[in-house]
mmCIF file of C-alpha atoms in Angstrom:
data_model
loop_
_atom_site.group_PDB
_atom_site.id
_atom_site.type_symbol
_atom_site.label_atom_id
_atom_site.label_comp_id
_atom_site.label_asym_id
_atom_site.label_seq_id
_atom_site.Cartn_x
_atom_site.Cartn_y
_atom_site.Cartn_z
ATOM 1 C CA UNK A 29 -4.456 24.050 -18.660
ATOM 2 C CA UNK A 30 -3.635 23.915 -22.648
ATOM 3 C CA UNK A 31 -5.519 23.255 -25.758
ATOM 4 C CA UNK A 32 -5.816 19.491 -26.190
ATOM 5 C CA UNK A 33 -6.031 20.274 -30.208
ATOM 6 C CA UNK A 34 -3.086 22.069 -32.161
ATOM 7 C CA UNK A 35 -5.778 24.047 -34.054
ATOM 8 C CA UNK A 36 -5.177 28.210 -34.217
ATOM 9 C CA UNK A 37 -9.059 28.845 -34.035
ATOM 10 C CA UNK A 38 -11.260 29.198 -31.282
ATOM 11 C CA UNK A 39 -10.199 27.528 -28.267
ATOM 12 C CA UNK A 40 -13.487 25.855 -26.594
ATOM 13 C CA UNK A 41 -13.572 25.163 -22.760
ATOM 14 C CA UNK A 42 -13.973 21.139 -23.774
ATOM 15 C CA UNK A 43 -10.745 21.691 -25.412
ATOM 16 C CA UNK A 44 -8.692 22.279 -21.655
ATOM 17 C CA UNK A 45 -6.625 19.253 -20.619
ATOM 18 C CA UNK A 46 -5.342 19.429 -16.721
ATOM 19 C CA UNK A 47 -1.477 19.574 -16.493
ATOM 20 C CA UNK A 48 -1.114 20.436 -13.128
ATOM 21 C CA UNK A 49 -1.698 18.145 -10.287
ATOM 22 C CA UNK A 50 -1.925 21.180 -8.182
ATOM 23 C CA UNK A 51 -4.898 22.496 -10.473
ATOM 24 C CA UNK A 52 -9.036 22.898 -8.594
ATOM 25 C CA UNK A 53 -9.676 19.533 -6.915
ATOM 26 C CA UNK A 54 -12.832 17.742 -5.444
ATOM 27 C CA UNK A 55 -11.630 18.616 -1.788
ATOM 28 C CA UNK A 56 -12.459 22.211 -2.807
ATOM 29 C CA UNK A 57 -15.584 21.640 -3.275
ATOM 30 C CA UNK A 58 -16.407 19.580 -0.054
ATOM 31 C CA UNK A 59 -16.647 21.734 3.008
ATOM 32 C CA UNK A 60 -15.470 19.191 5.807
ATOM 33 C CA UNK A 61 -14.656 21.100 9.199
ATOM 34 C CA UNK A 62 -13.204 17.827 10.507
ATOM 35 C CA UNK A 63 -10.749 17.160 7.497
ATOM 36 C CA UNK A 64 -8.883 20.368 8.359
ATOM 37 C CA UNK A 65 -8.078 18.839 12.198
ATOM 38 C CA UNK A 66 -7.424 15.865 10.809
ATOM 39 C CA UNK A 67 -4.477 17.493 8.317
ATOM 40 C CA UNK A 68 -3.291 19.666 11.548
ATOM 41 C CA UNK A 69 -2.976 16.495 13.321
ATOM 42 C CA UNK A 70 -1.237 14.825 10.504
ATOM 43 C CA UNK A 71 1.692 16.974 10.573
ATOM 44 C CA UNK A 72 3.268 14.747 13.609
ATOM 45 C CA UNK A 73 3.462 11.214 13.230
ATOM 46 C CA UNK A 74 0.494 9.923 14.567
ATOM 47 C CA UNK A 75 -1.106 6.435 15.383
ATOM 48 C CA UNK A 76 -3.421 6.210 12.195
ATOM 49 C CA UNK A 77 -3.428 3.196 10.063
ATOM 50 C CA UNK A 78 -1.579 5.159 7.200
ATOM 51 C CA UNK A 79 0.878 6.356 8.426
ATOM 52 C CA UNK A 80 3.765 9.210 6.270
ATOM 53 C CA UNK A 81 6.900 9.965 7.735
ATOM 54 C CA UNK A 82 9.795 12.541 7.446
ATOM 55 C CA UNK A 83 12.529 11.392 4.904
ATOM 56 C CA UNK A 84 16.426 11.829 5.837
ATOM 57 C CA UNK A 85 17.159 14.182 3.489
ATOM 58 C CA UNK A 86 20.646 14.601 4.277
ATOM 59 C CA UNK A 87 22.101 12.367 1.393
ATOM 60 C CA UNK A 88 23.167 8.777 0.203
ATOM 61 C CA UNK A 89 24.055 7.030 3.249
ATOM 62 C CA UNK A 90 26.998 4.448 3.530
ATOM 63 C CA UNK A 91 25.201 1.998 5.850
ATOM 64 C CA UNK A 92 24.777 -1.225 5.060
ATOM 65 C CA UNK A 93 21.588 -3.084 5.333
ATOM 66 C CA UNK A 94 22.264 -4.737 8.897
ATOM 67 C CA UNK A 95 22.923 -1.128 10.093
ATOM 68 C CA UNK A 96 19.447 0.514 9.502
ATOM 69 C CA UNK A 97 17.775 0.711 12.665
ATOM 70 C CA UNK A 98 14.314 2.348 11.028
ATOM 71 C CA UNK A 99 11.337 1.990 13.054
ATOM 72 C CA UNK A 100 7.298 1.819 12.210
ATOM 73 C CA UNK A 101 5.062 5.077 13.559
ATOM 74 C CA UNK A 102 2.037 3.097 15.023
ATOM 75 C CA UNK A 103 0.546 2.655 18.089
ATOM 76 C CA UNK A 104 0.596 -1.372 18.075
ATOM 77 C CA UNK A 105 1.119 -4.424 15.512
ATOM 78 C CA UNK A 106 -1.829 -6.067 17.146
ATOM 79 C CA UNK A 107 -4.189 -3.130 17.457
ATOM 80 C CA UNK A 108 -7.985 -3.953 17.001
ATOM 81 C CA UNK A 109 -7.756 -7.545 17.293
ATOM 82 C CA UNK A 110 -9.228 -10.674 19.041
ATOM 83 C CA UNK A 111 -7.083 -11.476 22.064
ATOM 84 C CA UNK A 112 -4.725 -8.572 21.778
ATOM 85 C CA UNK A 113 -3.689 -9.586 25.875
ATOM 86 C CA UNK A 114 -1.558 -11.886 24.918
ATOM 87 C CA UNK A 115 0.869 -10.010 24.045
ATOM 88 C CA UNK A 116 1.888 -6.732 25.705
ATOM 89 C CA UNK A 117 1.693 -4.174 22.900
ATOM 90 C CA UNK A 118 3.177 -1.404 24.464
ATOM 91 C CA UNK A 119 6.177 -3.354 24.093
ATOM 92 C CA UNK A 120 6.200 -2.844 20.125
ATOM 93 C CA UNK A 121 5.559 0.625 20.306
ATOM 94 C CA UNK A 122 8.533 2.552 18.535
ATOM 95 C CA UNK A 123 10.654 4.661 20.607
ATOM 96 C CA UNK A 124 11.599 7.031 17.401
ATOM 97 C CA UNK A 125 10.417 7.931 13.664
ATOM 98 C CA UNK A 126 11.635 5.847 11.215
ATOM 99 C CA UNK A 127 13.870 7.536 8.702
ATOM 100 C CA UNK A 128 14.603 5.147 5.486
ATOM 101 C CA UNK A 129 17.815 4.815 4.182
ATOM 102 C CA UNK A 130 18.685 4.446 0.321
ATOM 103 C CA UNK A 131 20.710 2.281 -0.741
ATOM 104 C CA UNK A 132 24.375 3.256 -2.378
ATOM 105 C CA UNK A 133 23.991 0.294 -4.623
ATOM 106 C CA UNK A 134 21.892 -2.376 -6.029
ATOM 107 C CA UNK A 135 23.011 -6.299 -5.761
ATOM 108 C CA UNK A 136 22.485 -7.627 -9.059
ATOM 109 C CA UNK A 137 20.040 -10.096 -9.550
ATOM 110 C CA UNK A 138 21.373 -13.348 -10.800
ATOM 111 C CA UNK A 139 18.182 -16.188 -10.283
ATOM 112 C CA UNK A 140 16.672 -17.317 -13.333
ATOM 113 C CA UNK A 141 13.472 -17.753 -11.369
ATOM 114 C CA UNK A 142 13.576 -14.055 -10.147
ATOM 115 C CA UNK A 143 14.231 -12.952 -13.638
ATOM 116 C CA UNK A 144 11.385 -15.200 -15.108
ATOM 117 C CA UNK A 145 9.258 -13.234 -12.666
ATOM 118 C CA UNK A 146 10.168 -9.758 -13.847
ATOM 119 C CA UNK A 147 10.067 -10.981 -17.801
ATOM 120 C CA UNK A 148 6.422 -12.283 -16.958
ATOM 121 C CA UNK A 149 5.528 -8.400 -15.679
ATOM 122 C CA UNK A 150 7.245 -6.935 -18.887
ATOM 123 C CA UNK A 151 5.638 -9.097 -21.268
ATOM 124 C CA UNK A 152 2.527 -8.121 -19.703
ATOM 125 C CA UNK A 153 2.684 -5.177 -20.232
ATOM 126 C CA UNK A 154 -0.520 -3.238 -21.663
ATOM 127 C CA UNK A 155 0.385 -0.167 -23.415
ATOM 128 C CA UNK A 156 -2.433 1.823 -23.396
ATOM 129 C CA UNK A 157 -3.431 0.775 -19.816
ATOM 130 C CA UNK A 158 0.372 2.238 -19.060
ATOM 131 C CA UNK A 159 -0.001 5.251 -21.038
ATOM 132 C CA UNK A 160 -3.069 6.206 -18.518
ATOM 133 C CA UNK A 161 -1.154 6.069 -15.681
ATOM 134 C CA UNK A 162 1.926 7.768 -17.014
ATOM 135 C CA UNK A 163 0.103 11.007 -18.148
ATOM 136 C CA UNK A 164 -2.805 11.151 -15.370
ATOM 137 C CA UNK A 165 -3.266 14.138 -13.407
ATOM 138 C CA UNK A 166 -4.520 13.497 -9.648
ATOM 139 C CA UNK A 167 -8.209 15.258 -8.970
ATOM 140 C CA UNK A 168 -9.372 13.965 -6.088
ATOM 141 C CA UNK A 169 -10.240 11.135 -3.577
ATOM 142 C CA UNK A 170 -13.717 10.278 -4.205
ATOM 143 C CA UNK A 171 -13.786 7.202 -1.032
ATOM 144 C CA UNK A 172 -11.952 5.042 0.562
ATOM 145 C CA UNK A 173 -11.593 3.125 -2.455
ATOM 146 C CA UNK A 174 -11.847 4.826 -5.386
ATOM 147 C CA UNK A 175 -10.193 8.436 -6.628
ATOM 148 C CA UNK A 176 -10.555 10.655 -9.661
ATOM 149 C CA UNK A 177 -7.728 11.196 -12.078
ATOM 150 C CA UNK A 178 -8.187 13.478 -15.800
ATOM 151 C CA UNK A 179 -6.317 11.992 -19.088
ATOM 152 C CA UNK A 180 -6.350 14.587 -21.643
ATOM 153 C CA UNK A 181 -9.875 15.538 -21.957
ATOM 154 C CA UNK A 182 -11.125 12.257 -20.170
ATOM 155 C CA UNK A 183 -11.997 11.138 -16.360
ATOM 156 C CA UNK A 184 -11.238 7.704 -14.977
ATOM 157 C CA UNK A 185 -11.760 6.295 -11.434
ATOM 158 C CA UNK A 186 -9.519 4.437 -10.157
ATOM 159 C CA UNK A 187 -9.461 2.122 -7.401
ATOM 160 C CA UNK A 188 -5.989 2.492 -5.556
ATOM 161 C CA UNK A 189 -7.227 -0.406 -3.422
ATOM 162 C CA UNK A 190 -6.283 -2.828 -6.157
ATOM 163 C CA UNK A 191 -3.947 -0.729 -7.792
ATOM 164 C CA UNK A 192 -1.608 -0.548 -4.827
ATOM 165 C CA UNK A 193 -1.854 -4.484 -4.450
ATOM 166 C CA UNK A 194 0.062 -4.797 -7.849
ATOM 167 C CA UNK A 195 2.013 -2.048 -7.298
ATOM 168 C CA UNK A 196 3.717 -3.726 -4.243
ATOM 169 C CA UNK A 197 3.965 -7.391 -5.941
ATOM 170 C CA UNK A 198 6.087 -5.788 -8.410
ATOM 171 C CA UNK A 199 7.971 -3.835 -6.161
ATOM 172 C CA UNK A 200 9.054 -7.186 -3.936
ATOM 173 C CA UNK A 201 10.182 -8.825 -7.509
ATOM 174 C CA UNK A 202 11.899 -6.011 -9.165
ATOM 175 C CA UNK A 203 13.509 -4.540 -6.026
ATOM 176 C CA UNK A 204 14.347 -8.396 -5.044
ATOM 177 C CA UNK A 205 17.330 -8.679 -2.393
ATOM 178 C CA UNK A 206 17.571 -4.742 -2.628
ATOM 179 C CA UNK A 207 15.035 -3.318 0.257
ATOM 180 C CA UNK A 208 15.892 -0.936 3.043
ATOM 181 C CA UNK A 209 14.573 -2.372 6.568
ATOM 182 C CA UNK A 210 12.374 -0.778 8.938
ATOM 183 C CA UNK A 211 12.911 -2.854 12.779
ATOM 184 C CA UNK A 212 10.503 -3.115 15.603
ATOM 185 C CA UNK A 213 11.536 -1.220 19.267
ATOM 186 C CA UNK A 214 11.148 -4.959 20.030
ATOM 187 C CA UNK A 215 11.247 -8.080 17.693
ATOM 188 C CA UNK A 216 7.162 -9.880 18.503
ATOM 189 C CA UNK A 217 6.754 -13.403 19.033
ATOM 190 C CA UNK A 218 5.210 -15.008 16.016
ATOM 191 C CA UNK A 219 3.603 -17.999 17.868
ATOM 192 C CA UNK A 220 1.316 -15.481 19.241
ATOM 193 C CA UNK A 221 0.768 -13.014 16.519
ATOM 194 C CA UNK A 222 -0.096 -16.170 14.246
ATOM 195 C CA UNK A 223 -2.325 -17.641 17.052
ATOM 196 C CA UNK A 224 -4.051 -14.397 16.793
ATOM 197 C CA UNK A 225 -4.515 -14.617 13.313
ATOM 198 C CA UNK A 226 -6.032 -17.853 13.821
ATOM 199 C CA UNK A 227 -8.541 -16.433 16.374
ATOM 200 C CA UNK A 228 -9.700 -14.352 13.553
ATOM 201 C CA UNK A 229 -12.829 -15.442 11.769
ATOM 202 C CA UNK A 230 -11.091 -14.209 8.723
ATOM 203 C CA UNK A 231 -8.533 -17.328 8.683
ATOM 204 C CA UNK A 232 -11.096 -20.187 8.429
ATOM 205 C CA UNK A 233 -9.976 -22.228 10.874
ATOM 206 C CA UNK A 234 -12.264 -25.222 11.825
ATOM 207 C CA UNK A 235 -11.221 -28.420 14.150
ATOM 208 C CA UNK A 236 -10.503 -30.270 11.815
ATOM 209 C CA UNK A 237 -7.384 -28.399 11.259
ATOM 210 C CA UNK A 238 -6.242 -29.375 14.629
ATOM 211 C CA UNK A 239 -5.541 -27.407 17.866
ATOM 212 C CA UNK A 240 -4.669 -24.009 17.186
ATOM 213 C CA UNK A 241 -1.356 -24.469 19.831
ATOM 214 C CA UNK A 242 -0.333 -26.828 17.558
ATOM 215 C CA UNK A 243 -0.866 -24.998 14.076
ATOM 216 C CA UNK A 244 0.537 -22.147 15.524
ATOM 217 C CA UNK A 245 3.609 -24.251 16.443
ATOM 218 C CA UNK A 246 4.299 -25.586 13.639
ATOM 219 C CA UNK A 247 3.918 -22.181 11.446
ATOM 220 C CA UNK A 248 5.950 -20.501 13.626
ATOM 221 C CA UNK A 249 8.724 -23.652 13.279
ATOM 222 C CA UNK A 250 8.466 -23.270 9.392
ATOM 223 C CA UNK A 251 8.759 -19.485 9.042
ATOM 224 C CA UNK A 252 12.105 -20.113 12.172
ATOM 225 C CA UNK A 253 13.798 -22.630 9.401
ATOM 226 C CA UNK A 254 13.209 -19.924 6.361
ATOM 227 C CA UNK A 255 14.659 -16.638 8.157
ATOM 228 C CA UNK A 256 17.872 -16.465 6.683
ATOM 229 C CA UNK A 257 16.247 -16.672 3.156
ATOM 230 C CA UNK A 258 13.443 -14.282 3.743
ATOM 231 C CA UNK A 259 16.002 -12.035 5.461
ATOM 232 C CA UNK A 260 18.485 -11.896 2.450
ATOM 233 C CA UNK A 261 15.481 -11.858 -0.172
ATOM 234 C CA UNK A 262 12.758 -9.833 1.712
ATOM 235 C CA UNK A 263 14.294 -8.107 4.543
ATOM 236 C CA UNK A 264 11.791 -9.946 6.414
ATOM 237 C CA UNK A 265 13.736 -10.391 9.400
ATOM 238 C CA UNK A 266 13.343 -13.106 11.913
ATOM 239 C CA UNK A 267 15.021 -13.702 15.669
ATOM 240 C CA UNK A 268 16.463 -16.619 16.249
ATOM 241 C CA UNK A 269 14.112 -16.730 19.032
ATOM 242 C CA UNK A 270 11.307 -16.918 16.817
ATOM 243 C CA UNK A 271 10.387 -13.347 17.072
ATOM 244 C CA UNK A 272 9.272 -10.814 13.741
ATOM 245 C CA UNK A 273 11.820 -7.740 14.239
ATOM 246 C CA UNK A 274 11.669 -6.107 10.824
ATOM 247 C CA UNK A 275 10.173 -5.820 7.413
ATOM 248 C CA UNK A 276 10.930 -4.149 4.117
ATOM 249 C CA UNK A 277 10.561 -0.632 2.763
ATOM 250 C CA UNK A 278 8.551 -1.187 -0.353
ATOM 251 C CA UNK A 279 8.430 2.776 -0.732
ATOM 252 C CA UNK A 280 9.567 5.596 0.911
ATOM 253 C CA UNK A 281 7.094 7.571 3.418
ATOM 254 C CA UNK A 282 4.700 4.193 3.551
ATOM 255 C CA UNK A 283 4.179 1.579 5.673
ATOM 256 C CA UNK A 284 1.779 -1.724 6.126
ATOM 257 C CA UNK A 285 -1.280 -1.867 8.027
ATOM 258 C CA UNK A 286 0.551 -3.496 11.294
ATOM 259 C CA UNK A 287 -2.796 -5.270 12.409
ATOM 260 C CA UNK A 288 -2.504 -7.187 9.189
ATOM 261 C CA UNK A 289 1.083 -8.982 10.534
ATOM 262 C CA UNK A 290 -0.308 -11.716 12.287
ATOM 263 C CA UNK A 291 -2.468 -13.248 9.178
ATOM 264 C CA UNK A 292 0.306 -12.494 7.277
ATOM 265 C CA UNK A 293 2.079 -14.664 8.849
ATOM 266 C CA UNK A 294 -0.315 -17.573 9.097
ATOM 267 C CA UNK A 295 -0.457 -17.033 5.344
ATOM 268 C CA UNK A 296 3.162 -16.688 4.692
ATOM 269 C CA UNK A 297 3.197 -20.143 6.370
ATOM 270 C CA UNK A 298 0.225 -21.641 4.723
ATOM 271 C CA UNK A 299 0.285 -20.200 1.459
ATOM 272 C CA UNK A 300 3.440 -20.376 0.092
ATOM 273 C CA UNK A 301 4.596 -22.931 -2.071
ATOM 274 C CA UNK A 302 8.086 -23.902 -0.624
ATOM 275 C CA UNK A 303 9.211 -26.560 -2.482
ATOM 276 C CA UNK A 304 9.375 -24.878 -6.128
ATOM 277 C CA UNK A 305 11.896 -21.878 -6.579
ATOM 278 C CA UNK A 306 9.958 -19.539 -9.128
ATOM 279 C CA UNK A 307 6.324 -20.620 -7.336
ATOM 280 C CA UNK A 308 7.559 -19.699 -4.123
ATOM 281 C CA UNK A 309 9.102 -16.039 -4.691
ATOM 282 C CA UNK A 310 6.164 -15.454 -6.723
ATOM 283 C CA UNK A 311 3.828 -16.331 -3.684
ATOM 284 C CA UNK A 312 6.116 -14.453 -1.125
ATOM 285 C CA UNK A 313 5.931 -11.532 -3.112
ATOM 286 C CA UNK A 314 1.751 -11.438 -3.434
ATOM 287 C CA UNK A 315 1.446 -11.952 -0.030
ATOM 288 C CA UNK A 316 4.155 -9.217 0.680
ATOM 289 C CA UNK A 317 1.562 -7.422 -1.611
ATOM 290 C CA UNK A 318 -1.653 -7.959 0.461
ATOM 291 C CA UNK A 319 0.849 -6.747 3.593
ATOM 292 C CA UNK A 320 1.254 -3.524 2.281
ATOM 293 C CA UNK A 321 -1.847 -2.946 -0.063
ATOM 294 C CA UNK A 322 -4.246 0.252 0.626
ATOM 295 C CA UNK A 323 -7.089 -1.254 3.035
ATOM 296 C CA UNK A 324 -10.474 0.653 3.205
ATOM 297 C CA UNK A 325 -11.197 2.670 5.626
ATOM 298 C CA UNK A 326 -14.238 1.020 7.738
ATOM 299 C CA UNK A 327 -16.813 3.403 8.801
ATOM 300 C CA UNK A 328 -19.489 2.204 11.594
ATOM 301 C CA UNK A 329 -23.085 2.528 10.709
ATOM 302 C CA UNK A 330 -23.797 4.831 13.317
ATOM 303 C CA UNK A 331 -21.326 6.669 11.801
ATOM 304 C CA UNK A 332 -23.148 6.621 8.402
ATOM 305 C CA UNK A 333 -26.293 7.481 9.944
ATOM 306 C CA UNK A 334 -24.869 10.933 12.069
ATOM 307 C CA UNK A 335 -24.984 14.490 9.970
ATOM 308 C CA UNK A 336 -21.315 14.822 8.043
ATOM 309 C CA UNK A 337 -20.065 17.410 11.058
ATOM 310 C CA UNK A 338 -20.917 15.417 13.481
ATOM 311 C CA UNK A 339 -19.721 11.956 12.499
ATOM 312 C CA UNK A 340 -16.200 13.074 11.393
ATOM 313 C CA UNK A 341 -16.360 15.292 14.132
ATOM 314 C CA UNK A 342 -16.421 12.368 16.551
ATOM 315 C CA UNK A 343 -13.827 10.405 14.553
ATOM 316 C CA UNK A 344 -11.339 12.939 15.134
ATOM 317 C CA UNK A 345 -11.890 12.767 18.942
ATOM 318 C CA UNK A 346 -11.587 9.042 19.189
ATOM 319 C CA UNK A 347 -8.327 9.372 17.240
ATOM 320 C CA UNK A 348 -6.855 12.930 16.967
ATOM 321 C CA UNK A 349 -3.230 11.340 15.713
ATOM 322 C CA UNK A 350 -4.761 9.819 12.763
ATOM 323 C CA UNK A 351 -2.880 11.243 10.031
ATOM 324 C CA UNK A 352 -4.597 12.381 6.628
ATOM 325 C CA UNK A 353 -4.697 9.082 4.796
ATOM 326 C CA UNK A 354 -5.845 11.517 1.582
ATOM 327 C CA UNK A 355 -2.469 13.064 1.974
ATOM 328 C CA UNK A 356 -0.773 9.163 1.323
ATOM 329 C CA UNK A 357 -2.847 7.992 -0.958
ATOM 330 C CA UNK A 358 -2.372 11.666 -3.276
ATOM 331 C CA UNK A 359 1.382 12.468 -2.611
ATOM 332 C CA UNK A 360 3.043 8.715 -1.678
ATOM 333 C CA UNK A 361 0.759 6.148 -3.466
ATOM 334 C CA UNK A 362 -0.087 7.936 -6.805
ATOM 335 C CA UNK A 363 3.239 9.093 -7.396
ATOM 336 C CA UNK A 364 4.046 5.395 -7.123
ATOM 337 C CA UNK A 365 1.912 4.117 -9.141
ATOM 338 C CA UNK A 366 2.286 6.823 -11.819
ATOM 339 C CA UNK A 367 6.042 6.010 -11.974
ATOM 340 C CA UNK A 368 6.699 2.531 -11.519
ATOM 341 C CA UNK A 369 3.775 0.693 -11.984
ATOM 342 C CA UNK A 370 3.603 -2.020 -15.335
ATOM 343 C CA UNK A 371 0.004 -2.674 -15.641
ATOM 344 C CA UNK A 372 -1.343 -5.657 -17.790
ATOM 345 C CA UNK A 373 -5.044 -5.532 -19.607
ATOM 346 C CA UNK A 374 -6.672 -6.567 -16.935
ATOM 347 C CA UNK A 375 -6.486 -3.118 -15.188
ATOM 348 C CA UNK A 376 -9.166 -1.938 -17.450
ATOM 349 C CA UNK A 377 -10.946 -4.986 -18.049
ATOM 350 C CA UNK A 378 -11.565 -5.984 -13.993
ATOM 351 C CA UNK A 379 -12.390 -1.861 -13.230
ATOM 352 C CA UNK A 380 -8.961 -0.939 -11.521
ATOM 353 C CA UNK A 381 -9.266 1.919 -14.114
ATOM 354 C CA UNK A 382 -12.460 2.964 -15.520
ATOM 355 C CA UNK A 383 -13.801 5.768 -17.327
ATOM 356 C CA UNK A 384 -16.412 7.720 -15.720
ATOM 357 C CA UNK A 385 -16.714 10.923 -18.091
ATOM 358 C CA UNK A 386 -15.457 12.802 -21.661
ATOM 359 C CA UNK A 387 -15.783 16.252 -21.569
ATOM 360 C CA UNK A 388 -16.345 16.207 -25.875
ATOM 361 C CA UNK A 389 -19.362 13.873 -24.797
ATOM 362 C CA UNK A 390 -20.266 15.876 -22.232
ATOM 363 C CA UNK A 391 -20.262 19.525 -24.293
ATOM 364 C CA UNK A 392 -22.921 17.527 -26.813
ATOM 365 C CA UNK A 393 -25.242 16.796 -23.739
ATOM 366 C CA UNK A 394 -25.544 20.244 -22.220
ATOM 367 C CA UNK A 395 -25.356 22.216 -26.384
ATOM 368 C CA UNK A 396 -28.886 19.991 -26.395
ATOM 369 C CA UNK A 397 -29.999 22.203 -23.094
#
């Protein structure tokens, strides 16, 4: 730590700014048993919904982009979901670790409407918001929403939940036409990972929609006739037998939440506006963005209601692979976000970033004691 004041007197203990990431954080003040398995576990790559893997380290490589053969670490895209028999999911299980490839150049970007994009980001741009995030030092995950970061002699909360959601739309419009790919063992048949999307209460569906079979058709149909766009744009890559066989690297050492493809889908049908250039990259990207965003970790309220021990004690036997999701969000999303991120005002004004505590305020409360 340093003196947050250039004054020669007395240096005061409110006076301390954190400048090391690597400085006392909340996890040493939480004795959690379980959390240490969970880290042991973490060091292979495991099943867990956030998943980090090893990085070739051995250089530039000189592939192109139809060479990369980089696969997802999960145990299934549908995992956890209504009607997950009709597809056989130990068909999409990877057969190796994924090991993403950077690129040895950049294709320059030459659409007005992708540029218009980009321009809207910059001139949105909210210094002070920015200046937050570029000198933050990482304390500590308070949930599975929120975690503590120290500015100078300030602490803020932020939630990396919506954070990360605008961290990845910017990524798919700045990195436009430039991603690595990550490919499936096996490409997955949309028609079915869309119907199962629309089995999910989450999607709305009502009759008066129409049959499922059908909307599922005709989804599948659309996405079929876009695949050489969203293949060249978004390294979303599409069979020609209708089948989902790869997606983009957004960032190095993450990956999406694999039971979200099938509503993705649905969406990416549904949602999109196809008929107006600007409107519909903009629409790809956000729901790119919802893809890949941090999810919350759902804990069951028997869970909630067990002592600490025993309750993560239990998690870790129904899922020993999980990796340490604290480990992603600390060392792969916050670097991220620290680094790339262009935040607007509304990061402060709709709580993304908040402050929680001052330690000048704080020194004046407990001088009163």
């Amino acid at each position: 730590a340093v003196v947050s004041t250039q004054s020669t007197g007395r240096v005061y203990d409110h006076q301390l700014i954190r400048t090391d990431c690597n400085q006392t954080k909340l996890d040493l003040f939480i004795a959690n048993q379980a959390s240490k398995k969970t880290t042991e576990s973490s060091s292979g790559t495991g099943k867990g919904l956030f998943t980090t893997l090893d990085t070739d380290k051995s250089g530039p490589s000189t592939h192109s982009k139809s060479d990369l053969d980089v696969r997802p670490s999960t145990s299934a895209i549908c995992e956890n979901k209504e009607n997950i028999d009709t597809i056989n999911v130990e068909e999409y299980i990877p057969k190796e670790s994924p090991k993403p490839v950077n690129p040895t150049h950049r294709r320059p970007i030459y659409l007005t409407s992708v540029l218009s994009l980009q321009e809207d980001i910059c001139k949105a741009r909210h210094e002070a918001s920015v200046e937050l995030l570029r000198e933050h030092k990482f304390v500590g995950v308070a949930n599975t929403k929120f975690a503590l970061a120290q500015v100078r002699t300030k602490l803020y909360l932020f939630d990396f939940v919506k954070l990360s959601e605008t961290l990845f739309y910017q990524k798919a419009i700045f990195d436009f036409q430039n991603f690595d790919i990550f490919n499936f063992s096996d490409a997955a048949p949309m028609h079915d990972l869309i119907m199962i999307a629309l089995n999910d209460k989450s999607s709305s569906w009502n009759p008066d929609h129409g049959p499922k079979e059908e909307l599922a058709t005709f989804a599948a149909d659309l996405l079929l006739s876009k695949r050489e766009m969203l293949d060249d744009y978004f390294s979303i890559v599409i069979t020609e037998e209708g089948g989902l066989s790869g997606l983009p690297i957004l960032v190095e050492q993450y990956y999406p939440f694999l039971h979200k493809i099938p509503m993705f889908l649905l969406r990416l049908a549904t949602e999109v506006d196809w008929d107006a250039e600007k409107s519909c990259f903009q629409s790809i990207a956000q729901e790119i963005a919802k893809l890949y965003s941090m999810q919350p970790i759902e804990v069951k309220q028997e869970e909630v209601t067990q002592p600490q021990e025993e309750a993560t004690q239990s998690a870790a036997i129904a899922d020993p692979n999980v990796p340490d999701w604290k480990f992603t969000v600390e060392h792969v999303l916050f670097p991220q976000l620290k680094s790339f991120l262009v935040p607007d005002q509304s990061v402060t004004t709709s709580g993304a970033i908040l402050q929680v505590a001052d330690l000048h305020d704080l020194y004046k409360v407990f001088e009163r004691c």
